[in-house]
XYZ file of C-alpha atoms in Angstrom:
478
model
C 124.644 135.044 114.664
C 127.213 137.294 115.781
C 130.657 136.073 115.716
C 132.126 137.733 118.833
C 133.154 135.214 121.503
C 131.681 137.643 124.261
C 128.915 135.372 126.094
C 125.342 136.406 126.001
C 123.407 135.963 129.463
C 119.938 134.674 129.122
C 117.182 133.450 131.552
C 116.563 130.639 129.085
C 118.180 129.010 126.121
C 116.083 126.454 123.939
C 117.295 124.415 121.504
C 114.888 124.025 118.797
C 112.388 125.563 116.849
C 109.712 123.148 116.758
C 106.642 122.491 118.441
C 108.054 121.760 121.985
C 110.989 124.775 121.430
C 108.116 127.332 120.224
C 105.860 126.239 123.214
C 108.536 126.560 125.487
C 110.021 130.029 124.464
C 106.815 131.411 124.315
C 105.473 130.106 127.604
C 108.368 131.499 129.250
C 108.089 135.061 127.768
C 104.420 134.866 128.813
C 105.241 133.432 132.340
C 107.767 136.248 132.916
C 105.999 139.259 131.635
C 106.214 142.181 133.703
C 109.620 141.200 135.492
C 111.209 144.475 136.742
C 114.452 143.356 134.670
C 113.209 142.034 131.323
C 113.672 138.327 130.843
C 116.385 137.217 127.931
C 115.362 134.348 125.764
C 117.518 132.674 123.249
C 116.102 130.153 120.628
C 118.501 128.083 118.661
C 117.450 126.683 114.993
C 119.856 124.485 113.143
C 118.153 125.503 109.848
C 118.088 128.843 107.894
C 115.096 131.167 108.657
C 112.980 129.828 105.913
C 113.296 126.126 106.900
C 112.823 126.379 110.379
C 110.430 124.211 112.351
C 112.119 120.779 111.952
C 109.693 118.087 111.726
C 106.627 120.218 113.118
C 106.651 122.460 110.066
C 106.090 119.061 107.650
C 103.299 117.341 109.692
C 99.354 117.330 109.619
C 100.117 117.518 113.647
C 96.596 115.148 113.770
C 95.358 115.935 117.571
C 93.766 112.901 119.454
C 91.202 115.169 121.047
C 87.154 115.771 121.275
C 85.400 118.867 120.413
C 86.167 120.103 124.098
C 90.018 119.656 123.379
C 90.260 117.077 125.710
C 92.562 114.014 125.139
C 91.096 110.536 124.317
C 90.457 109.244 127.714
C 91.888 105.940 126.889
C 95.060 107.119 125.383
C 97.195 106.674 128.791
C 95.698 103.109 129.275
C 96.509 102.500 125.527
C 100.095 103.447 125.846
C 100.432 101.388 128.798
C 98.915 98.189 126.994
C 101.102 98.138 124.000
C 104.167 99.319 126.052
C 104.015 95.922 128.224
C 103.761 98.396 131.114
C 107.146 99.699 130.509
C 105.578 103.266 129.444
C 105.643 106.182 131.879
C 101.762 106.366 132.584
C 101.936 109.346 134.961
C 103.575 111.439 131.861
C 100.553 110.149 129.438
C 98.090 111.408 132.521
C 99.796 114.604 132.411
C 99.569 115.086 128.743
C 95.696 113.920 129.488
C 95.489 116.990 132.011
C 97.146 119.662 130.219
C 95.771 119.143 126.938
C 92.962 121.734 127.185
C 95.122 124.472 128.723
C 97.851 123.694 126.038
C 95.469 123.980 122.961
C 93.926 127.275 124.527
C 97.445 128.554 124.599
C 98.173 128.001 121.008
C 94.464 128.922 119.896
C 95.163 132.322 121.871
C 98.041 132.897 119.488
C 96.102 132.514 116.041
C 96.423 128.590 115.536
C 92.970 127.449 114.444
C 91.773 123.930 115.284
C 89.894 122.039 112.688
C 87.714 118.949 113.134
C 86.908 118.438 109.467
C 90.194 118.748 107.230
C 91.233 114.898 107.686
C 91.745 112.688 104.561
C 89.316 109.628 105.619
C 85.797 110.891 106.176
C 83.380 108.167 107.450
C 85.881 105.707 105.930
C 87.812 103.301 108.062
C 87.311 105.562 111.176
C 89.704 105.303 113.615
C 89.674 103.036 116.705
C 88.791 105.491 119.198
C 86.005 108.088 119.238
C 87.850 111.132 119.670
C 89.727 110.563 116.171
C 86.839 109.986 114.174
C 87.904 112.421 112.709
C 90.919 113.709 114.730
C 91.321 117.423 115.018
C 94.417 119.328 113.524
C 95.705 122.730 113.045
C 94.270 124.290 109.695
C 97.295 124.204 107.790
C 98.734 121.333 109.680
C 102.169 121.781 111.809
C 103.474 124.849 109.800
C 100.676 126.948 111.533
C 102.170 126.169 114.902
C 105.627 127.253 113.373
C 104.350 130.428 111.949
C 101.904 131.772 114.472
C 104.242 130.879 117.603
C 107.221 132.055 115.829
C 105.589 135.132 115.147
C 104.778 135.718 118.375
C 108.438 135.423 119.353
C 109.744 137.633 116.788
C 107.412 140.545 118.141
C 108.996 140.235 121.570
C 111.855 142.324 122.033
C 113.221 139.889 124.744
C 113.554 136.997 122.270
C 116.696 136.416 119.960
C 116.427 133.716 117.536
C 119.608 132.260 116.498
C 119.080 130.474 113.029
C 122.039 128.179 111.363
C 123.283 127.619 115.020
C 123.870 124.157 116.145
C 124.223 123.113 119.813
C 127.652 121.328 120.837
C 127.567 120.683 124.448
C 126.037 121.828 127.889
C 128.040 123.609 130.058
C 127.743 123.485 134.067
C 128.616 125.541 137.072
C 130.841 124.202 139.679
C 127.852 122.751 141.502
C 126.820 120.828 138.443
C 123.925 122.677 137.601
C 123.541 123.749 133.930
C 124.633 127.135 133.010
C 124.542 127.186 129.178
C 125.385 125.724 125.821
C 128.552 126.080 123.486
C 126.997 126.833 119.863
C 128.802 126.734 116.377
C 127.159 129.128 113.984
C 127.237 129.185 110.056
C 130.672 130.915 110.186
C 132.084 127.912 111.969
C 133.301 129.492 115.106
C 131.823 128.669 118.753
C 131.073 130.406 121.465
C 128.804 129.931 124.689
C 125.535 131.284 125.405
C 125.110 131.199 129.102
C 121.498 130.781 130.511
C 119.826 130.082 133.826
C 118.158 127.354 132.350
C 118.380 125.280 128.896
C 115.519 123.636 127.098
C 116.289 120.528 124.926
C 113.473 120.371 122.130
C 115.457 119.636 119.156
C 113.885 116.140 118.431
C 115.161 112.521 118.189
C 118.029 111.171 116.233
C 116.111 109.903 113.103
C 118.317 112.529 110.851
C 121.488 110.720 112.090
C 122.471 107.543 110.289
C 125.257 106.842 112.412
C 122.920 106.734 115.658
C 120.246 104.980 113.686
C 122.675 102.104 112.961
C 123.946 102.287 116.596
C 120.511 101.527 118.097
C 118.357 99.888 115.339
C 121.043 97.923 113.688
C 121.703 96.772 110.220
C 120.068 98.468 107.181
C 118.889 101.637 109.190
C 120.465 103.566 106.425
C 117.904 102.361 103.968
C 115.171 104.631 106.060
C 114.105 107.557 103.832
C 112.870 110.750 105.705
C 109.137 111.609 105.968
C 109.904 115.260 105.484
C 113.058 117.273 105.139
C 112.658 119.124 108.242
C 113.847 116.213 110.212
C 116.944 115.901 108.757
C 118.179 118.360 111.227
C 116.861 115.904 114.226
C 120.246 114.738 114.986
C 120.249 113.551 118.242
C 121.908 116.603 120.026
C 119.538 116.445 123.034
C 120.214 112.718 123.683
C 124.092 113.106 123.281
C 124.492 116.224 125.402
C 122.291 115.174 128.133
C 123.956 111.744 128.135
C 127.363 113.760 128.782
C 126.048 114.901 132.052
C 124.723 111.334 133.409
C 120.866 111.709 132.068
C 118.817 108.907 132.467
C 116.978 107.502 129.203
C 113.342 106.341 128.580
C 111.540 104.815 125.378
C 112.645 101.919 123.332
C 115.861 102.560 121.482
C 115.548 100.281 118.604
C 111.822 101.467 118.050
C 110.606 104.124 115.802
C 107.509 105.465 114.065
C 107.742 104.836 110.177
C 104.910 104.957 107.633
C 103.890 103.543 104.602
C 104.653 106.235 101.548
C 104.358 106.589 97.937
C 107.787 105.788 96.639
C 107.199 107.694 93.582
C 107.298 111.079 94.767
C 109.551 113.267 97.073
C 106.582 115.243 98.599
C 106.551 115.100 102.444
C 104.261 112.984 104.289
C 103.040 111.159 101.414
C 101.276 108.531 103.449
C 98.866 105.995 102.703
C 96.029 105.665 105.018
C 93.000 103.800 103.098
C 95.239 100.289 102.840
C 92.502 98.500 104.567
C 90.309 98.702 101.254
C 93.042 96.534 99.462
C 96.113 94.109 99.927
C 99.622 94.803 100.161
C 102.221 92.798 98.339
C 105.977 92.591 98.820
C 108.865 92.495 95.971
C 108.227 88.806 95.547
C 104.322 89.399 94.775
C 103.406 87.852 97.984
C 101.166 89.193 100.847
C 102.746 89.613 104.335
C 100.354 91.624 106.314
C 96.753 91.311 107.834
C 95.473 94.489 106.099
C 92.106 94.444 108.208
C 93.240 93.440 111.672
C 92.429 96.757 113.220
C 91.819 100.257 112.130
C 94.277 102.103 110.203
C 95.518 104.182 113.291
C 96.234 100.919 115.193
C 98.064 99.253 111.925
C 99.876 101.881 109.663
C 102.887 102.342 111.756
C 103.400 98.366 112.011
C 103.024 97.925 108.019
C 105.646 100.693 107.820
C 108.021 98.647 110.301
C 107.252 95.561 108.678
C 108.048 96.821 105.020
C 111.343 98.365 106.363
C 112.600 95.390 108.757
C 111.146 92.479 107.025
C 110.307 93.326 103.336
C 113.618 94.834 101.808
C 111.609 98.378 101.826
C 109.469 97.137 98.771
C 105.666 96.771 98.934
C 102.830 97.459 96.538
C 99.249 98.342 97.582
C 96.673 96.811 95.218
C 93.083 97.493 94.936
C 90.006 97.617 92.474
C 87.171 99.626 91.185
C 84.874 98.630 94.520
C 87.755 100.493 96.555
C 87.744 103.505 94.134
C 83.700 103.656 94.681
C 84.372 104.004 98.457
C 83.698 107.863 99.413
C 86.677 109.831 99.982
C 89.227 106.863 99.604
C 91.467 108.527 97.351
C 91.860 111.365 99.827
C 93.593 108.965 101.949
C 96.550 108.905 99.680
C 98.459 112.275 100.670
C 100.810 111.958 97.389
C 100.752 114.342 94.793
C 100.795 111.320 92.305
C 97.484 109.324 91.639
C 97.620 105.660 92.001
C 98.616 103.449 88.845
C 95.383 102.548 86.955
C 95.087 99.932 84.600
C 91.802 97.597 82.978
C 93.827 94.401 83.994
C 96.183 93.109 86.456
C 98.591 92.205 83.751
C 98.656 96.050 82.739
C 98.697 97.257 86.188
C 101.790 94.769 86.787
C 103.263 96.622 83.961
C 102.958 99.944 85.083
C 104.247 98.961 88.503
C 107.394 97.252 86.966
C 106.502 93.853 88.635
C 105.754 90.183 87.408
C 102.381 90.011 86.153
C 102.098 85.994 86.562
C 103.166 86.541 90.401
C 100.577 89.290 91.037
C 97.694 87.370 89.141
C 98.512 84.239 91.011
C 98.450 86.264 94.547
C 95.180 88.213 94.096
C 93.515 84.833 92.294
C 94.512 82.952 95.879
C 93.101 86.042 98.069
C 90.105 86.455 96.065
C 89.246 82.650 96.446
C 89.640 83.107 100.369
C 87.014 85.738 100.742
C 84.254 84.547 103.061
C 80.827 85.710 102.626
C 79.330 88.702 104.024
C 78.834 92.794 103.758
C 81.638 95.001 103.588
C 81.349 97.924 105.246
C 84.292 100.368 105.547
C 82.752 102.633 108.609
C 83.532 99.630 110.792
C 85.398 96.506 111.980
C 82.670 94.503 109.673
C 84.185 90.996 110.307
C 84.404 90.282 106.743
C 87.290 87.965 106.412
C 89.463 85.353 104.483
C 89.746 81.631 105.033
C 92.470 79.271 104.725
C 95.186 81.631 103.409
C 98.180 83.023 105.591
C 98.261 85.741 106.343
C 94.377 86.365 106.730
C 92.514 89.490 106.492
C 90.380 89.839 109.513
C 88.033 92.804 108.031
C 87.160 94.390 104.724
C 88.224 91.327 102.642
C 86.447 91.763 99.308
C 87.688 90.089 95.896
C 89.780 92.314 93.680
C 88.256 91.357 90.569
C 86.679 94.295 88.802
C 88.281 96.841 86.542
C 89.591 99.173 86.895
C 92.628 97.861 89.252
C 94.846 100.343 91.129
C 98.601 100.168 92.714
C 101.033 102.144 94.627
C 104.418 101.145 94.982
C 105.069 101.793 98.688
C 108.104 102.212 100.991
C 108.499 103.014 104.784
C 109.523 106.271 105.971
C 110.988 107.215 109.344
C 108.812 110.061 111.302
C 110.571 109.718 114.625
C 112.580 107.859 117.037
C 111.262 106.418 120.354
C 114.285 106.306 122.407
C 115.392 109.717 124.197
C 116.068 111.742 127.359
C 114.069 110.739 130.698
C 112.099 113.739 132.294
C 109.846 114.261 135.263
C 106.487 115.541 135.299
C 107.874 119.267 135.120
C 110.145 118.588 132.330
C 113.232 118.284 134.167
C 115.869 115.804 132.866
C 116.711 113.425 135.587
C 119.507 110.963 136.012
C 119.001 107.180 136.716
C 118.360 107.738 140.391
C 115.647 110.050 139.575
C 117.838 113.266 140.650
C 116.845 116.412 138.099
C 119.497 117.942 136.676
C 119.562 121.618 138.069
C 118.800 124.003 135.023
C 118.172 121.260 132.513
C 114.902 120.561 130.822
C 113.580 118.245 127.828
C 110.401 118.350 125.763
C 108.968 116.564 122.694
C 110.769 113.972 120.654
C 114.060 114.405 122.312
C 112.249 112.615 125.100
C 111.523 109.010 125.194
C 108.235 107.300 126.052
C 107.270 104.974 123.487
C 108.030 101.359 123.498
C 106.507 98.532 120.767
C 104.035 100.934 119.485
C 102.815 104.843 119.082
C 99.381 105.335 119.708
C 99.152 108.282 117.126
C 97.727 111.981 117.088
C 99.893 112.954 120.281
C 103.315 113.601 119.319
C 102.797 117.319 118.462
C 100.580 117.703 121.552
C 103.009 115.912 123.941
C 105.516 118.254 122.582
C 103.479 121.446 122.994
C 102.607 120.283 126.617
C 105.597 119.443 127.960
C 107.436 122.833 126.499
C 104.891 124.617 128.446
C 105.622 122.882 131.521
C 109.419 123.219 131.233
C 109.082 127.021 130.977
C 106.616 127.374 134.015
C 108.868 125.491 135.994
C 111.735 127.387 134.863
C 110.095 130.587 135.510
C 109.013 129.893 138.785
C 112.247 128.412 139.976
C 114.046 131.482 138.960
C 111.639 133.764 140.824
C 112.670 131.791 144.063
C 116.311 132.321 143.579
């Protein structure tokens, strides 16, 4: 980044190089193509170039869509149900309406949507038809970062500022946002002036102080699911609140997932857990592993491990689990499960008390009711007389080899954030839009109590585009 104190004038300044920021910058570039005076666009990225992309770079970027690129038609209602009516359903309907156009946009730029590359083919399928299996970009979120990023790099109107952090927004005398004060890698600050600013720099999951402020005790115990989210420092929320912006989403709510704690590999999530049981550090079961499909429970398991189980859990299964087609693909780890010919031997490999594990497994096995096990549906094969129950997929763990994975919970993103309208404009508590200020992606709040999955990257792409289109139109009318 240049160290000159001279201000640079841009038509759009985008804070963030993930899905929302890339979508905003590239959509604005396309919307302003052919202007007599070429538009100037700045994109700010906290990281170095080789680490660009934040959380998007590391995610599988699963998409809750069908083959026609249409969003699951129940998603908006699903969000309303799990939020207790608190979520903005109109926002969700905008995601549904804009999904096909937005996916056509990213596909035009070389991102390939794949409906085959998913870890659970025909096994413990998701609770909605549009996620059986869900789609994802070939190459995951990194494909979005590289293809959209390359398009921006080819555009002479775009300047990308790496190793640059946004400190505060600046405003004109009438209160409209007219730029950002930034700090470069040399430690010096300067103002980038812009006719509009899009905040697209994620939530506050990479900021332990803010996590503790909103989540409370033991927020510091949450590892990051991927290194890129360390740069999600709550900058959008902090800067927007300074201007009187409103908030949305549950501020003590997070999306956390159960991950293999033996590895530092990003996104090492355990999806195939319905086949076995979870035990905590005291070797006690603590969750109904079969209460619903994996997509409706994996987040709740992650949160439970963090909040109430001291960040220590173990997934235990046996040879019948190993026989399920594709089941080992459901552990996205680079370390295979521990395996043993007896529970005693498995306990030794996991570093837990053998007697305690054997006792819990024996109690579980004795509680399994008769019935046919079917991993392709909610089969109703349950337990009787134990707490917590297992409502589906309950089979005795009695056949060697036995397998186990030590699990902890990793944070993916925070629920609370800036409130926007349907044009992605940041609004105040009265509903008034702050002129020149937009926000998109996980910088914006939406979810309460639960995150119906495979939509985070999609809503980021969609509202990045909506922000760009509104800003481009607004500038034409001035």
